[in-house]
PDB file of C-alpha atoms in Angstrom:
ATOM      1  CA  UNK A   1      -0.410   7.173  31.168  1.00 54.00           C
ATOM      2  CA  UNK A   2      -0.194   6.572  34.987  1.00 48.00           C
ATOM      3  CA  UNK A   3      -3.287   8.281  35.944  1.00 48.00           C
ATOM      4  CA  UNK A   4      -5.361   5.785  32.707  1.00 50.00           C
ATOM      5  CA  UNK A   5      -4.161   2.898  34.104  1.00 49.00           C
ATOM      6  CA  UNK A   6      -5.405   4.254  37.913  1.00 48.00           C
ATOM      7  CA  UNK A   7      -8.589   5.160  36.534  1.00 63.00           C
ATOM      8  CA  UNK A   8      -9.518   2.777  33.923  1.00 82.00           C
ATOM      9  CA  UNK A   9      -9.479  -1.435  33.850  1.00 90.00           C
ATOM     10  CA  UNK A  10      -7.204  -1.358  30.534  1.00 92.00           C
ATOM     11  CA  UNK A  11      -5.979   1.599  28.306  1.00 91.00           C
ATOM     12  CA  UNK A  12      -4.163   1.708  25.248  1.00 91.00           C
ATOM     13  CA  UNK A  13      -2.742   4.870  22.814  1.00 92.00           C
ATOM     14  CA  UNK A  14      -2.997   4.504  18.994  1.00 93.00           C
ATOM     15  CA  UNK A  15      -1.159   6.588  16.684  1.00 93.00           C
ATOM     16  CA  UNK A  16      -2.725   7.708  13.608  1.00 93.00           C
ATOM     17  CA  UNK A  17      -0.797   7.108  10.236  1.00 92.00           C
ATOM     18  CA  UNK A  18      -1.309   9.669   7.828  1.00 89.00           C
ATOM     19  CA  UNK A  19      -1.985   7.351   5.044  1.00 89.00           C
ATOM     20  CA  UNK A  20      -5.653   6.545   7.768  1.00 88.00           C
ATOM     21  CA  UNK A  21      -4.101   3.155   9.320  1.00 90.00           C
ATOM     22  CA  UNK A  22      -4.353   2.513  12.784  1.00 91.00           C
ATOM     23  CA  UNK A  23      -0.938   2.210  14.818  1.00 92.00           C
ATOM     24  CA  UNK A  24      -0.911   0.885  18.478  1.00 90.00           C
ATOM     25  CA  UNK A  25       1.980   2.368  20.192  1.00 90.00           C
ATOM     26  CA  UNK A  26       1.281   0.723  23.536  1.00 89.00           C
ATOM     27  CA  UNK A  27      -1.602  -1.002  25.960  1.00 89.00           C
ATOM     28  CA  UNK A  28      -1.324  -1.260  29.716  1.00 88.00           C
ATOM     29  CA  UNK A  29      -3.571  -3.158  32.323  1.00 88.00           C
ATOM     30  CA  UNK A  30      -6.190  -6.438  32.492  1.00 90.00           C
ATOM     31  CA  UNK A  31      -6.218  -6.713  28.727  1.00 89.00           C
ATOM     32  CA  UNK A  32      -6.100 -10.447  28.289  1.00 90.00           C
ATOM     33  CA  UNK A  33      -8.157 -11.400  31.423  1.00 91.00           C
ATOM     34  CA  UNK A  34     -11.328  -8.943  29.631  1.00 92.00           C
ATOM     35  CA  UNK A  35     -10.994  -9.978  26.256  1.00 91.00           C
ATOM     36  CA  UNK A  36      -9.605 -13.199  25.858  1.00 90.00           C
ATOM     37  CA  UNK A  37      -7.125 -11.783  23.481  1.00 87.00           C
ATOM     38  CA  UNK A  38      -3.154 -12.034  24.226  1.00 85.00           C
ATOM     39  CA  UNK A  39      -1.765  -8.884  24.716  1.00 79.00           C
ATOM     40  CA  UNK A  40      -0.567  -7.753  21.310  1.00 73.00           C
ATOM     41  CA  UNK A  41       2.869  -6.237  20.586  1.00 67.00           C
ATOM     42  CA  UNK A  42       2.903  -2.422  19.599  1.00 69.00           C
ATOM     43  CA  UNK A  43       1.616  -2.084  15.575  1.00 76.00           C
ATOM     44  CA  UNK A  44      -1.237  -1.636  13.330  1.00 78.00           C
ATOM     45  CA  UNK A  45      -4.168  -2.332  14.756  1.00 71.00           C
ATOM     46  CA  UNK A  46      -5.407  -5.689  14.365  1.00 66.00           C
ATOM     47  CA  UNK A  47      -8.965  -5.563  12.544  1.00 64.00           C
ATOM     48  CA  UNK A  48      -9.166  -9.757  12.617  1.00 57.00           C
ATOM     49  CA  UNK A  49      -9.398  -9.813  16.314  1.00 70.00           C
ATOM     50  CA  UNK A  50     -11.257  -6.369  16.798  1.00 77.00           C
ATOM     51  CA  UNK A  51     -14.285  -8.101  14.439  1.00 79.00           C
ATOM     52  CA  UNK A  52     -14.020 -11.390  16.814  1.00 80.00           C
ATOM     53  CA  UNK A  53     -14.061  -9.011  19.762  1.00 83.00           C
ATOM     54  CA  UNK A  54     -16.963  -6.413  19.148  1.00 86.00           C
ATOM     55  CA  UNK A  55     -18.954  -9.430  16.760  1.00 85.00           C
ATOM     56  CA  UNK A  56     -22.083  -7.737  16.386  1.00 86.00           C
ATOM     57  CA  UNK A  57     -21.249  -3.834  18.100  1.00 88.00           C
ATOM     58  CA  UNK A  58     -18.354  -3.807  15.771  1.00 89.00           C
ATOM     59  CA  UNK A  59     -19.920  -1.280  13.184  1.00 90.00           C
ATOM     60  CA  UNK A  60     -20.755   1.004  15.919  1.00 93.00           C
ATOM     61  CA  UNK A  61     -17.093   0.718  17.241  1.00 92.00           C
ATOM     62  CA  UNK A  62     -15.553   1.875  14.014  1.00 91.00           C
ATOM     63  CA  UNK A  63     -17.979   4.674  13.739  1.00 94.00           C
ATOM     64  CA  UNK A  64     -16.977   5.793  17.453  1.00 95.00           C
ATOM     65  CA  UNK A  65     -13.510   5.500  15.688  1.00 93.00           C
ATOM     66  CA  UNK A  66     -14.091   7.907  13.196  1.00 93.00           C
ATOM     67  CA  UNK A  67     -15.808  10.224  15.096  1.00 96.00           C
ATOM     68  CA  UNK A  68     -12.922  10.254  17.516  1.00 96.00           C
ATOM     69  CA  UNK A  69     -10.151  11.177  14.739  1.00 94.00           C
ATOM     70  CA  UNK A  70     -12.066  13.615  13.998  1.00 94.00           C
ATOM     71  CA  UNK A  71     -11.866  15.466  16.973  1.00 95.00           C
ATOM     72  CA  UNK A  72     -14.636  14.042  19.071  1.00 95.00           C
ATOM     73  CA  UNK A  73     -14.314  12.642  22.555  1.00 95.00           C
ATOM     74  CA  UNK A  74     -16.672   9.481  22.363  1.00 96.00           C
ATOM     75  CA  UNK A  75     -17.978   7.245  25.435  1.00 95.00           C
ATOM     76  CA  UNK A  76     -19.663   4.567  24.658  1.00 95.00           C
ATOM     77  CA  UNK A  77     -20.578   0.736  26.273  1.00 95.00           C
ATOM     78  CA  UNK A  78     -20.271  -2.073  24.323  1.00 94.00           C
ATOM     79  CA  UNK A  79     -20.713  -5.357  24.659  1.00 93.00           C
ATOM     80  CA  UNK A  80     -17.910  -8.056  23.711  1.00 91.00           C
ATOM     81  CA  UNK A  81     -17.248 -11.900  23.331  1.00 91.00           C
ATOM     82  CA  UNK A  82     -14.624 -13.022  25.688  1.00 91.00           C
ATOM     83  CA  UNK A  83     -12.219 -14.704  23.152  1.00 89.00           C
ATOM     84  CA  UNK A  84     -11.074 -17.808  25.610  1.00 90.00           C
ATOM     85  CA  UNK A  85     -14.373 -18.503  27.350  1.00 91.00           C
ATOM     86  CA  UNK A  86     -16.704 -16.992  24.721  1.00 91.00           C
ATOM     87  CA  UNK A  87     -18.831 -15.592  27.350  1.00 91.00           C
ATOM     88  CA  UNK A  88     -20.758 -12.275  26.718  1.00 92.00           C
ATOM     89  CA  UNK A  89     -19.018  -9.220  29.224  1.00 93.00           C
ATOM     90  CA  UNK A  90     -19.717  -5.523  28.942  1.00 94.00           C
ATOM     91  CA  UNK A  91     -16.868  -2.005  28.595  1.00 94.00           C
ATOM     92  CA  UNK A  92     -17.318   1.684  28.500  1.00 95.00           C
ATOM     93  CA  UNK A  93     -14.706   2.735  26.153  1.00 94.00           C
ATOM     94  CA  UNK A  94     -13.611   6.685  26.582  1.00 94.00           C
ATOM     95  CA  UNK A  95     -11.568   7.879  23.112  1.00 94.00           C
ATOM     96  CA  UNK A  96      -9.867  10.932  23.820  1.00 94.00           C
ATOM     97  CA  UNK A  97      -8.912  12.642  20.314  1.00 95.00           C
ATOM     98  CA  UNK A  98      -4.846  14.025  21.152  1.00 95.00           C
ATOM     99  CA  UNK A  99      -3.919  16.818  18.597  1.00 94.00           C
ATOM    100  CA  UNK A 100      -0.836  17.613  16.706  1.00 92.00           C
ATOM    101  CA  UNK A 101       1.037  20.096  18.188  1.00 87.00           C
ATOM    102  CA  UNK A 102      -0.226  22.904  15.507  1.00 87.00           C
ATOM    103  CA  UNK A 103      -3.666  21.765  16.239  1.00 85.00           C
ATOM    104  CA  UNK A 104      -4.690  20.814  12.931  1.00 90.00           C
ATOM    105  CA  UNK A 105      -5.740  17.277  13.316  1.00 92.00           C
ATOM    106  CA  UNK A 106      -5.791  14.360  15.367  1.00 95.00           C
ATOM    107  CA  UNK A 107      -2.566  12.311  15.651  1.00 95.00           C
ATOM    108  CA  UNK A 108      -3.290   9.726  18.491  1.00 95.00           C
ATOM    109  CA  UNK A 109      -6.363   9.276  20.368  1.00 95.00           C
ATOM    110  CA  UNK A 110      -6.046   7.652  24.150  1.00 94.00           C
ATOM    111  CA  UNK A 111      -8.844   4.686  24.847  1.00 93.00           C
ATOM    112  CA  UNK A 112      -9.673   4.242  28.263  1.00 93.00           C
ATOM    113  CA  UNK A 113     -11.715   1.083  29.180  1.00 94.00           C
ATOM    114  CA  UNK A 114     -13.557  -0.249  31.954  1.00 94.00           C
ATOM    115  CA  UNK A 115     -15.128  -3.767  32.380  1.00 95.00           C
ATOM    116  CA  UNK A 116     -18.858  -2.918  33.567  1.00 95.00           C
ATOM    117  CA  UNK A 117     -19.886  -6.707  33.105  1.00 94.00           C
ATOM    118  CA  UNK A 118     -21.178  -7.065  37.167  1.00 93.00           C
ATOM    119  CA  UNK A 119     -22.535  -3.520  37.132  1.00 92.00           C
ATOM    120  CA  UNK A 120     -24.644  -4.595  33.820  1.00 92.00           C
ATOM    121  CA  UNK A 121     -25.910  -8.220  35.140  1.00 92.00           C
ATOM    122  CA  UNK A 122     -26.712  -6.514  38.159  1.00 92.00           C
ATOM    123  CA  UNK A 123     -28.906  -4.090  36.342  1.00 91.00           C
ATOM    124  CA  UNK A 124     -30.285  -7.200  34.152  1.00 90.00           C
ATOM    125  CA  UNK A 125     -31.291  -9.165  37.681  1.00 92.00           C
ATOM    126  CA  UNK A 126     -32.706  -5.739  39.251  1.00 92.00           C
ATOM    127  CA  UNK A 127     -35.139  -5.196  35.812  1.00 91.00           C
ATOM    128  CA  UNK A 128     -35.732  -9.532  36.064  1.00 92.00           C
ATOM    129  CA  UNK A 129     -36.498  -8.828  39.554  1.00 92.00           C
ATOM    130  CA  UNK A 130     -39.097  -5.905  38.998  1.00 92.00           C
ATOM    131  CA  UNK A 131     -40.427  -7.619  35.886  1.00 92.00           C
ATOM    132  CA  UNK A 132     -41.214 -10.454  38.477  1.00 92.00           C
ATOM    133  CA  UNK A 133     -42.949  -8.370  40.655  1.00 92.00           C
ATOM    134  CA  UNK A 134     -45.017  -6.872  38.126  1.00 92.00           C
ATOM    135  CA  UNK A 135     -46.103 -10.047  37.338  1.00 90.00           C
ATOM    136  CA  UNK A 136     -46.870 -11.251  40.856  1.00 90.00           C
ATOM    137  CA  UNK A 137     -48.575  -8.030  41.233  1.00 90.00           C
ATOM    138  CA  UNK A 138     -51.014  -8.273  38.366  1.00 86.00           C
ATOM    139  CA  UNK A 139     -51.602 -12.230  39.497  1.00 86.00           C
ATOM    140  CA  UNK A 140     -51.983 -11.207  42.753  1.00 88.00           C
ATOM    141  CA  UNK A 141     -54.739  -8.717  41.469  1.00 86.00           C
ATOM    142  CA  UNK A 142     -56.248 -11.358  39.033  1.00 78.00           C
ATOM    143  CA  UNK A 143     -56.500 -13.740  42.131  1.00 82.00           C
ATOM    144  CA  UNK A 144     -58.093 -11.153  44.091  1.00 85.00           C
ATOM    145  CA  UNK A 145     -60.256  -9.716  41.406  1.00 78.00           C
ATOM    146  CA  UNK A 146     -61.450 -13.595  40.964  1.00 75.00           C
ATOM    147  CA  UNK A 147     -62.225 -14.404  44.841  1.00 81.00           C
ATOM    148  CA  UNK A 148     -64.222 -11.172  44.648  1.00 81.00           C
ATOM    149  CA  UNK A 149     -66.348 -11.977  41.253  1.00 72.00           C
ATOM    150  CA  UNK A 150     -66.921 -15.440  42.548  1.00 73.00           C
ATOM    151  CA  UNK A 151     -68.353 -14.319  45.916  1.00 78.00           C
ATOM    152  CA  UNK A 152     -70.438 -11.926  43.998  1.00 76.00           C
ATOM    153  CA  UNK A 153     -71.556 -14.589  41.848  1.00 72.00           C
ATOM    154  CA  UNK A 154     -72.254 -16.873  44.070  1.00 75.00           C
ATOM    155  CA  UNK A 155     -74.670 -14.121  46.084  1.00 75.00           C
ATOM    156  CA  UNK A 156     -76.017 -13.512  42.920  1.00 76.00           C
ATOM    157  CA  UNK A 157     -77.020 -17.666  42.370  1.00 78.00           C
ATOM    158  CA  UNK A 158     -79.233 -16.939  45.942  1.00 77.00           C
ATOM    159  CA  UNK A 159     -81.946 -14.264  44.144  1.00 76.00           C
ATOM    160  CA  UNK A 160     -82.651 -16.537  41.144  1.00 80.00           C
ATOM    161  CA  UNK A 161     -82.883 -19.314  43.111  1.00 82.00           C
ATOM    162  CA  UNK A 162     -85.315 -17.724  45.760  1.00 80.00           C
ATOM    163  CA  UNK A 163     -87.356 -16.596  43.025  1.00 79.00           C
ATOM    164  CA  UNK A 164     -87.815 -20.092  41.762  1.00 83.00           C
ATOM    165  CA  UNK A 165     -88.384 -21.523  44.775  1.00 83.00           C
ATOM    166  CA  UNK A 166     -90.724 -18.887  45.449  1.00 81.00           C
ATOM    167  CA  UNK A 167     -93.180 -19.239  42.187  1.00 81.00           C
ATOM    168  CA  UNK A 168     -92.707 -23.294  42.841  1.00 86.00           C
ATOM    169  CA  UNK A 169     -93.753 -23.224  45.907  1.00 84.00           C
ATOM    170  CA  UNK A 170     -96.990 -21.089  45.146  1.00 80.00           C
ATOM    171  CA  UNK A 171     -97.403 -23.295  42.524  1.00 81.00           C
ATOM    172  CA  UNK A 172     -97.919 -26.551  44.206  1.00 82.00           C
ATOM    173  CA  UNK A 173     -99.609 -25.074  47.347  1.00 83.00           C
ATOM    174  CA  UNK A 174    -102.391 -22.573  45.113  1.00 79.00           C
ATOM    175  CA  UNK A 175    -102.790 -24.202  42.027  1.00 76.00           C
ATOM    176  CA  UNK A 176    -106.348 -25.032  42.628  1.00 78.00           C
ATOM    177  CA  UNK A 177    -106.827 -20.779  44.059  1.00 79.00           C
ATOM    178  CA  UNK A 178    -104.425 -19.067  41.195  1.00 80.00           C
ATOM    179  CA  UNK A 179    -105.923 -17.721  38.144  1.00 83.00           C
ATOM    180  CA  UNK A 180    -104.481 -19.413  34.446  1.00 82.00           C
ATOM    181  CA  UNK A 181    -102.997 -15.814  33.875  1.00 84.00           C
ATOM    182  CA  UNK A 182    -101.268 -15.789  37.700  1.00 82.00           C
ATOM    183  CA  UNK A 183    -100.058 -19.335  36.591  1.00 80.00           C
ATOM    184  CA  UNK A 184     -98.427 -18.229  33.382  1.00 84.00           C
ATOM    185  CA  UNK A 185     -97.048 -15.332  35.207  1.00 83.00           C
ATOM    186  CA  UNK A 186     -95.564 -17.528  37.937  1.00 81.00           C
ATOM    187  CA  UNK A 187     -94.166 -19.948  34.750  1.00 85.00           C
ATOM    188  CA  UNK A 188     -92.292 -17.260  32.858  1.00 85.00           C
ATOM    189  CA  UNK A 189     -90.541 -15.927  36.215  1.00 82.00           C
ATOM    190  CA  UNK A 190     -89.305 -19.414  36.562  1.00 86.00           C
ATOM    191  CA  UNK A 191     -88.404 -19.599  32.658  1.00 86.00           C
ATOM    192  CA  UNK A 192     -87.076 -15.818  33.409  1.00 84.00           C
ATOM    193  CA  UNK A 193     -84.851 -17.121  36.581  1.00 83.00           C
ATOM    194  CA  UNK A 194     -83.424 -20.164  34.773  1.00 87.00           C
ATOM    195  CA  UNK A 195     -82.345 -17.813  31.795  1.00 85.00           C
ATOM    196  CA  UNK A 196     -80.333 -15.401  34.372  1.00 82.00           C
ATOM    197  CA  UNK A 197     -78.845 -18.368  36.141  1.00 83.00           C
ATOM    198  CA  UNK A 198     -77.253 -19.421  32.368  1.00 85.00           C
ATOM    199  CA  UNK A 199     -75.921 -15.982  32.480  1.00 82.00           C
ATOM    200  CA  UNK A 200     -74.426 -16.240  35.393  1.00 78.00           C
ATOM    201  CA  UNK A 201     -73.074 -19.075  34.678  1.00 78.00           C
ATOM    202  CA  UNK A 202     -71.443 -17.680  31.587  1.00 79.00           C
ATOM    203  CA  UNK A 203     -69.911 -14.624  33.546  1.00 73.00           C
ATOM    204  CA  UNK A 204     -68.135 -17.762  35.428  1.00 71.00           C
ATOM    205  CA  UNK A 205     -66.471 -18.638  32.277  1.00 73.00           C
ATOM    206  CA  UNK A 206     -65.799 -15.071  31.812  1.00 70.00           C
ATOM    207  CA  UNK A 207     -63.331 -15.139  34.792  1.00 64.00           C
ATOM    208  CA  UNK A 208     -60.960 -17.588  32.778  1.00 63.00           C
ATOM    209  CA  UNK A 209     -61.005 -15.270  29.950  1.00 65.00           C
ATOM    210  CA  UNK A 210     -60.167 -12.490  32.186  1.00 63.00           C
ATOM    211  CA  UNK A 211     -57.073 -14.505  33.625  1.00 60.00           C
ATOM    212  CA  UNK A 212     -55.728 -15.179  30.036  1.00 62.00           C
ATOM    213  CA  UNK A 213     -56.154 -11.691  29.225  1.00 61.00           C
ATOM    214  CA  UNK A 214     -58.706 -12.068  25.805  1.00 60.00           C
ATOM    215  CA  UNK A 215     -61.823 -10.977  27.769  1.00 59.00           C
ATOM    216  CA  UNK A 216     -63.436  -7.699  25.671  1.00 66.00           C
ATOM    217  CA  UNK A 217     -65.713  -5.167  26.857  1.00 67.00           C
ATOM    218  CA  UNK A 218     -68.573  -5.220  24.562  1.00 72.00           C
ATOM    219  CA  UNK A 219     -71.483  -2.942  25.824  1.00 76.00           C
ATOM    220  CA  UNK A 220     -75.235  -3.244  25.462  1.00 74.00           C
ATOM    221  CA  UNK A 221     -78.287  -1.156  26.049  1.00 77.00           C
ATOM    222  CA  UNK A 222     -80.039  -2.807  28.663  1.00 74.00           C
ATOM    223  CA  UNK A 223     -83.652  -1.537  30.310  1.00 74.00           C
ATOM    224  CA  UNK A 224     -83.361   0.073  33.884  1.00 73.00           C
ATOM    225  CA  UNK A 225     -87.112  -0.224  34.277  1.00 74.00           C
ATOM    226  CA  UNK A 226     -87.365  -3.933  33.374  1.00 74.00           C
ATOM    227  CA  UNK A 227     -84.580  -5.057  35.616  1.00 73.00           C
ATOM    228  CA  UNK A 228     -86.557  -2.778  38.461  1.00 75.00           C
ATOM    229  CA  UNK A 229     -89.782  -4.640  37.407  1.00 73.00           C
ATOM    230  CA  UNK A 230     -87.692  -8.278  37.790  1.00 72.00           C
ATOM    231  CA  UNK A 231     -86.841  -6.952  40.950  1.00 71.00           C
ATOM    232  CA  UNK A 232     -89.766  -6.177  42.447  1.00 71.00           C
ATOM    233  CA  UNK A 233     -91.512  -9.466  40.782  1.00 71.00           C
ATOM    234  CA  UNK A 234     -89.254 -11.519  42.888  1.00 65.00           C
ATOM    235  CA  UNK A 235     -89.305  -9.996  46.356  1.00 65.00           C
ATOM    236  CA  UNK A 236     -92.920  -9.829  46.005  1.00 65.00           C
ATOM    237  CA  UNK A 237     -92.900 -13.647  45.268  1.00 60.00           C
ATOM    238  CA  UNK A 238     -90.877 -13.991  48.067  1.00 58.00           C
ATOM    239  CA  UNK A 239     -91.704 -11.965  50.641  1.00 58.00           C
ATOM    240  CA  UNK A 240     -94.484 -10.042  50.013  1.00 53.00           C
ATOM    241  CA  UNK A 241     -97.205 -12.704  51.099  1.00 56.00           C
ATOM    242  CA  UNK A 242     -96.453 -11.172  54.602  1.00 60.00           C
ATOM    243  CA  UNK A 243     -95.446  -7.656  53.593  1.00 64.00           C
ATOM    244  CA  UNK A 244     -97.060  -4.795  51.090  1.00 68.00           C
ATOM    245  CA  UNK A 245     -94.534  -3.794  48.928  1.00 65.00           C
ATOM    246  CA  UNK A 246     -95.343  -0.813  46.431  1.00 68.00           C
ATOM    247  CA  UNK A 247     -93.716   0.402  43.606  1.00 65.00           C
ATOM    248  CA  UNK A 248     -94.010   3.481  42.138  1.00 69.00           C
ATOM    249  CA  UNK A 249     -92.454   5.220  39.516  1.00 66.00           C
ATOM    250  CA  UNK A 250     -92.752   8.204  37.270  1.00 67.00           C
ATOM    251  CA  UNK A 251     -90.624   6.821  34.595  1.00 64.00           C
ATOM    252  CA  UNK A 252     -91.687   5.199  31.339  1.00 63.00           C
ATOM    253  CA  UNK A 253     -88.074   3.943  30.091  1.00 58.00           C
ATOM    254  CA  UNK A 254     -84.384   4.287  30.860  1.00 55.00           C
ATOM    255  CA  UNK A 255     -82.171   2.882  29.019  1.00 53.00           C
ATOM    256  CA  UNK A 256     -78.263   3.007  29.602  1.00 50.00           C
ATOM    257  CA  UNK A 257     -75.560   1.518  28.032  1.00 52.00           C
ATOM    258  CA  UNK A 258     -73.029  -0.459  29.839  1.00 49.00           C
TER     259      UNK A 258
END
């Protein structure tokens, strides 16, 4: 009895009547201050207050009781409803089965209890804390992941652009020199431009779908050679007035899904 009360926060013994009822014999330590309850007077275990106590753990309490009188040592934590302030708190219960002196049952069984209410909100703030640093973690990688589309998009406004300006330009200086096929050419890069500035544009909007998590991947076949032919359209609008600029290419088609 001296070394439960050294080692645990409250301890009691509870005899067990051979008709199955539960008889407490005696209870020593911070009793009243953990649970709220008055410290009872030895005898038969008071199921009233023991529902009030365990409210919602109280089936698992009684099954821990059972398993104990049956021989079983049983350590469990539970948590309780202080009866005075009504405030949640948190004990690790050890039942320690005591046999009869022929060892063929259990007659008492010792509970030791310790109040692990500070260790247990100090677990709650530490998974609160990580939980908070996940999330400033993954907004901190959405911020980051934005500031880098942006600048990407925003490069990627400056080759549409140049391409327009480009055909424009040769437009108004050679429309009198260019032939009406050139012209039409010139007209459907333009036409060809404005349609990837829209999609650029939409790939914005795609960053706010990103942040609220709903953005899909949806893949699409979408022609290497083409894009390579685009390509070399617009630098040749561009720049190749003062350069020559050749492509060549062995390939009829590639196509790759992405």
């Amino acid at each position: 009895r001296m070394l439960t009360e050294i080692l645990a926060d409250y301890a009691f013994l509870i005899r067990i009547e051979d008709d199955g009822r539960l008889y407490q014999e005696w209870i020593v330590g911070d009793f009243e201050r953990i649970t709220g309850l008055s410290v009872p007077q030895t005898g038969y275990y008071d199921t009233f207050n023991f529902q009030n106590l365990y409210r919602d753990s109280s089936a698992i309490a009684q099954s821990d009781i059972k398993k104990t009188i049956a021989g079983e040592t049983v350590v469990r934590e539970y948590p309780i409803v202080n009866q005075q302030s009504n405030q949640k708190r948190w004990i690790r219960i050890t039942r320690q089965p005591i046999w009869n002196q022929e060892h063929t049952k259990v007659s008492h069984y010792l509970a030791a209890v310790i109040d692990i209410t500070l260790q247990k909100e100090s677990e709650l703030i530490s998974r609160e804390a990580d939980q908070l640093r996940q999330a400033l973690d993954h907004e901190k990688s959405l911020h980051e992941l934005r500031s880098r589309f942006v600048a990407m998009v925003t490069h990627e406004f400056r080759n549409p652009l140049a391409a327009i300006q480009s055909s424009t330009s040769i437009l108004q200086q050679y429309a009198d020199r260019i032939s009406d096929s050139s012209r039409e050419e010139k007209f459907n890069r333009i036409y060809g431009q404005i349609d990837r500035l829209t999609n650029l544009l939409e790939d914005l909007l795609k960053v706010g779908e990103l942040e609220h998590q709903i953005l899909q991947f949806l893949p699409e076949k979408i022609d290497i050679i083409a894009i390579i032919d685009d390509l070399y359209a617009e630098y040749r609008d561009s720049i190749g007035r003062d350069r020559n600029l050749l492509l060549e290419t062995e390939l009829d088609k590639i196509v790759l899904t992405g």
